[in-house]
XYZ file of C-alpha atoms in Angstrom:
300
model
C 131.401 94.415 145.022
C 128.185 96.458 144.750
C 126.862 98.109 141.959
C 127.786 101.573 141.292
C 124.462 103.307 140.986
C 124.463 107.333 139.866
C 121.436 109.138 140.266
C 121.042 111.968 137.372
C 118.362 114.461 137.301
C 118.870 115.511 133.491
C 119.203 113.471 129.814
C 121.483 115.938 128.964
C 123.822 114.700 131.042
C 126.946 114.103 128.669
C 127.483 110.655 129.880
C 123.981 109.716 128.779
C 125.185 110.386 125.122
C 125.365 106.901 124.425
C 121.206 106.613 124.668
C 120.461 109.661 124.147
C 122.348 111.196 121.195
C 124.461 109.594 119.226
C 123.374 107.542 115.740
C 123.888 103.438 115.754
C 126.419 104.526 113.125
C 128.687 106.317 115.860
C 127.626 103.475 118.835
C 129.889 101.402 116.276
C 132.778 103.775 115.402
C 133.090 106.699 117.739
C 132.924 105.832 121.315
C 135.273 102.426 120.996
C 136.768 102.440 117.577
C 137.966 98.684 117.872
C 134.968 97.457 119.209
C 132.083 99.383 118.975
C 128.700 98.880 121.564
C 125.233 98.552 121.000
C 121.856 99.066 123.218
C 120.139 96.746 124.956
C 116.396 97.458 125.512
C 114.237 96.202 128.251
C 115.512 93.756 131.440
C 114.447 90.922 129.122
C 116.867 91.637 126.678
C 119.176 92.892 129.248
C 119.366 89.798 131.060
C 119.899 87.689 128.071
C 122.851 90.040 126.834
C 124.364 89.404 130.283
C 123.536 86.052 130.632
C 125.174 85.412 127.080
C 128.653 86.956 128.656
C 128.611 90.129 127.001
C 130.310 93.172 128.564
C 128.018 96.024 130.120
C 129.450 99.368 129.660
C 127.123 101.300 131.715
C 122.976 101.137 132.671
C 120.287 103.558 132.320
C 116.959 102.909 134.261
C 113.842 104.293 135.796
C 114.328 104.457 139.519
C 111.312 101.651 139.589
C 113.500 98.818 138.215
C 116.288 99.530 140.542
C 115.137 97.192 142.983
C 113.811 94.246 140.523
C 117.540 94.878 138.346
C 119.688 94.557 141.576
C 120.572 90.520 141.501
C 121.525 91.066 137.533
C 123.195 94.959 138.654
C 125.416 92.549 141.610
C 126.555 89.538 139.112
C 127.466 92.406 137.009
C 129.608 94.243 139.539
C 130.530 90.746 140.644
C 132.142 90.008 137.090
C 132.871 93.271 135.402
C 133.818 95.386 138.769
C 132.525 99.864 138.356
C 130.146 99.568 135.637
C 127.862 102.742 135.929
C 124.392 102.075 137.010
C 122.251 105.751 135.791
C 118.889 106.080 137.975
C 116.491 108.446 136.987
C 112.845 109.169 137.607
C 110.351 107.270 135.983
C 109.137 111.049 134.608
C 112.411 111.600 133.462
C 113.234 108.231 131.714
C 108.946 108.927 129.943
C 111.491 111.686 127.778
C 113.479 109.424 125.959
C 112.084 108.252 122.836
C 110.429 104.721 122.449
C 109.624 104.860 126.138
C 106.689 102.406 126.064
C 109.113 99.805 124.155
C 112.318 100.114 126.406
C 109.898 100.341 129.784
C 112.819 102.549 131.354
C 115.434 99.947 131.415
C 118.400 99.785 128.683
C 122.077 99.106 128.844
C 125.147 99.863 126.752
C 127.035 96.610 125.936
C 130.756 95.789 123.975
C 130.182 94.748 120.812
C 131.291 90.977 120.518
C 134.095 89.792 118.471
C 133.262 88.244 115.244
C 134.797 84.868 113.635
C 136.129 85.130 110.227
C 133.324 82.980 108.495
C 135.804 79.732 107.476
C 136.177 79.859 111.129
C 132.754 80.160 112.057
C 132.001 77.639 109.807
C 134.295 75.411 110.967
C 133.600 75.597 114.420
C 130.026 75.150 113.688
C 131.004 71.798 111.714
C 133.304 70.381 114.871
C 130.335 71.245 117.107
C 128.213 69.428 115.078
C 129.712 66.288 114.915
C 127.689 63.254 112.769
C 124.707 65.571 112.498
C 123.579 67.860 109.874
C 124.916 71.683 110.090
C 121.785 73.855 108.670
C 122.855 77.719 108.377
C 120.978 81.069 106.817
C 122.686 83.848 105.187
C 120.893 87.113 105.444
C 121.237 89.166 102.217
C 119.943 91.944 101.299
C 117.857 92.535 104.598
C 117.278 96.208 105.319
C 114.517 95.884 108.065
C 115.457 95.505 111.330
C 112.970 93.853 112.279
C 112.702 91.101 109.940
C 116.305 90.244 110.927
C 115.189 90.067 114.763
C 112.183 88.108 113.848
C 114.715 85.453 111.492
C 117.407 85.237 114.892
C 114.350 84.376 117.284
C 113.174 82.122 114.999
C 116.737 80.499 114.143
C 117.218 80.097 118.455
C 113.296 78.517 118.362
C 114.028 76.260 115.999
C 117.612 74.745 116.225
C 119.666 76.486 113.363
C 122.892 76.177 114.100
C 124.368 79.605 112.983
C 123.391 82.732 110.278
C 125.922 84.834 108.534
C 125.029 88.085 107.237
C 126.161 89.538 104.039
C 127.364 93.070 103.672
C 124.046 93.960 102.227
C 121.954 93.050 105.184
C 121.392 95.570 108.450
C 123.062 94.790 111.669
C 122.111 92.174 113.775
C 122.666 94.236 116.879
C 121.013 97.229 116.002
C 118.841 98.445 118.940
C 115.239 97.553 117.327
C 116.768 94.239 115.645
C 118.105 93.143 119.057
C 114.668 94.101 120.788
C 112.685 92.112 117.987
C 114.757 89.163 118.712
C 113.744 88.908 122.708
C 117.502 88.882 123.106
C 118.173 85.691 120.388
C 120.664 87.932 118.717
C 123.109 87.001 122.023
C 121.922 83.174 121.959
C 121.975 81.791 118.088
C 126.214 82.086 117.059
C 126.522 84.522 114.153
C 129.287 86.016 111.581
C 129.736 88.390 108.975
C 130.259 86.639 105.528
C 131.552 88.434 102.483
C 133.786 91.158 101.855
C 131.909 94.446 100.163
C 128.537 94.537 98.718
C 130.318 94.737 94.920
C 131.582 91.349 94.820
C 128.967 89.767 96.722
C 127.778 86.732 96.631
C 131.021 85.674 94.955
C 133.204 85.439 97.788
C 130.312 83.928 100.353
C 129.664 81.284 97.985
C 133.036 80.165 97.452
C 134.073 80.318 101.546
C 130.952 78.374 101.782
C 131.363 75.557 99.327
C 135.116 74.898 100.609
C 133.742 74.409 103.613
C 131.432 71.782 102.168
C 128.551 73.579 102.660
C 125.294 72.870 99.768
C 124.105 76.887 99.223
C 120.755 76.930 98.682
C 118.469 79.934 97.517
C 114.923 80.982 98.642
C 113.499 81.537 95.557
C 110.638 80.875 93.027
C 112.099 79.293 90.040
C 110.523 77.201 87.683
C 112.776 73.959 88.819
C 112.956 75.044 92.471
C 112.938 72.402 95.127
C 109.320 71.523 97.376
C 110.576 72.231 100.952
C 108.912 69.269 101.670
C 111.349 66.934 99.668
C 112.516 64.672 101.890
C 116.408 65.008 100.165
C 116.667 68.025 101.298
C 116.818 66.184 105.076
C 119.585 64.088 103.768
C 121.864 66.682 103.036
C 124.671 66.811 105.282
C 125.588 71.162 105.321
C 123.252 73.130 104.275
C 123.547 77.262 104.139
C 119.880 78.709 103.308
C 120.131 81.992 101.512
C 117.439 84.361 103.111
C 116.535 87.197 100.484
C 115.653 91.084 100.557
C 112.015 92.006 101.629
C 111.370 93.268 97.813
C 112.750 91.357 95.114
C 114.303 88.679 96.825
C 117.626 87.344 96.421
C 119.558 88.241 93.863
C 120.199 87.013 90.179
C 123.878 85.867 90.614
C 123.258 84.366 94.072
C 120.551 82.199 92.687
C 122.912 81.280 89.548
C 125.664 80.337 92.066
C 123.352 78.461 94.266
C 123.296 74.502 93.715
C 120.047 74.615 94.313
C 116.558 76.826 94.720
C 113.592 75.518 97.347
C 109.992 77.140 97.382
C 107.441 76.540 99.781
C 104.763 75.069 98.235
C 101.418 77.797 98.916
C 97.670 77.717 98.246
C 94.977 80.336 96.740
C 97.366 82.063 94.503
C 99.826 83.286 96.870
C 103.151 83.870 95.806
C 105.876 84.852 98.721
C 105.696 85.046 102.135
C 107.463 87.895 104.394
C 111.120 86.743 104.756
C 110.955 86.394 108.416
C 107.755 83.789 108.271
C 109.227 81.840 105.363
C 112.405 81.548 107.400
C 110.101 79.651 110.449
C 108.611 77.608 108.506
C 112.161 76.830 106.567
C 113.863 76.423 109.484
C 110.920 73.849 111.004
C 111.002 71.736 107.883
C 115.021 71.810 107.732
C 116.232 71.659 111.396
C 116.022 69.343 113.985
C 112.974 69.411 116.320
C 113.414 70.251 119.879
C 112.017 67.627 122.323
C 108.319 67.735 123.153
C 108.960 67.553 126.382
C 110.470 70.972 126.778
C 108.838 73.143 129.498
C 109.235 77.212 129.265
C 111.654 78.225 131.522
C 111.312 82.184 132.563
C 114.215 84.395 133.219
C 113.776 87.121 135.709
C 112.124 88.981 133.916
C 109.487 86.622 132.076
């Protein structure tokens, strides 16, 4: 089946509205209630998305990237059958905003299906097998960036899932999802807690049945060297991640079973949350193979 590609000559063009107009609060709730979608930036990110199995709603590119897009626009069509394909000039796609980010090529996707976190969390466990299970929980997060950064980072370097409280931004936010190169569709994710006002409460607890050891970010006087090798030895681990500001909070600390610092020089006291996540996730995670060579997508 080939692609079903629609030439437009205008952004107002009401079944644009998806990139054009409405708010990532209405990509979630207004155009598919039960589901939601989100936008995908760049062919990069793009291909990932589709590569991960998610399902396109429609495409909106420069008429430049027709050509390079068609093998991913024919798997699509292949798979998902009429899925609009929007073509407009390069001059007209230099109108939308963030044009030198998206390079005139973005697509509207389903939102996934989330586990329930004891499922998550359990499937993460029987994937696992005799090895260690190391997960983050995002609290707190408000920048969208920083939770892009932590997901790229987390696919890098081998942690096996993150759950995000109901204080942290979405994952799948358009800048978050363009931060992460795409990671957002690779490293398995859930939503963990019910409302901000009894969080951490309810994380904690659906974490420790499921055997997990919570530990919190955080600089306290009888916090844990990242270094220590124990640390290695423990068999579930969930890292809490905290806000950019003030860090985690006070109660998720005091329900934590334990609190690791990494240990810095010349009077430094914090890192940005998505750099101490790398280097937590290096120390705590297994390493990948040495011998792993970069393998491009398409659209390296």
């Amino acid at each position: 089946m080939a692609p079903q590609i629609i030439l437009i000559d205008s952004l107002d063009d009401e079944r644009l509205s998806a990139y054009t107009r409405l708010t990532e609060r209405e990509l979630r709730s207004v155009l598919e209630p039960e589901k939601g979608i989100f936008i995908a930036e760049s062919a990069k990110v793009i291909e990932r998305a589709v590569d991960a199995g998610l399902e396109p709603v429609s495409f909106l590119m420069g008429e430049r990237w027709l050509d390079q897009l068609m093998p991913l626009l024919e798997r699509v069509a292949e798979k998902w059958g009429d899925v609009p394909v929007f073509v407009a000039s390069m001059e007209l796609m230099e109108q939308l905003t963030g044009f030198t980010v998206t390079r005139g090529a973005l697509a509207a996707f389903r939102r996934p299906l989330l586990a329930a976190a004891p499922d998550f969390l359990r499937g993460l466990i029987e994937r696992a097998g005799d090895r260690p299970v190391r997960v983050c929980v995002l609290e707190g997060i408000v920048d969208h960036t920083n939770v892009g950064a932590i997901f790229r980072s987390a696919a890098a370097l081998n942690v096996d899932g993150i759950l995000v409280s109901p204080t942290c931004c979405d994952p799948l936010y358009r800048r978050a999802v363009r931060v992460s190169m795409g990671t957002v569709f690779q490293v398995p994710w859930c939503r963990i807690g019910t409302e901000a006002r009894v969080w951490p409460h309810d994380g904690l607890r659906e974490l420790h049945e499921a055997g997990f050891t919570c530990a919190s970010m955080a600089l306290e006087d009888d916090s844990v060297s990242l270094d220590d090798p124990a640390l290695l030895e423990i068999p579930r681990l969930a890292l809490f991640m905290g806000t950019e500001g003030a860090g985690l909070q006070a109660k998720t600390i005091a329900g934590s079973d334990l609190t690791i610092r990494i240990p810095m020089a010349h009077g430094v006291d914090s890192l940005n949350v998505a750099a101490a996540s790398a280097v937590a996730f290096w120390q705590l995670c297994p390493h990948a193979d040495n011998g792993y060579h970069y393998r491009p997508g398409m659209f390296a």
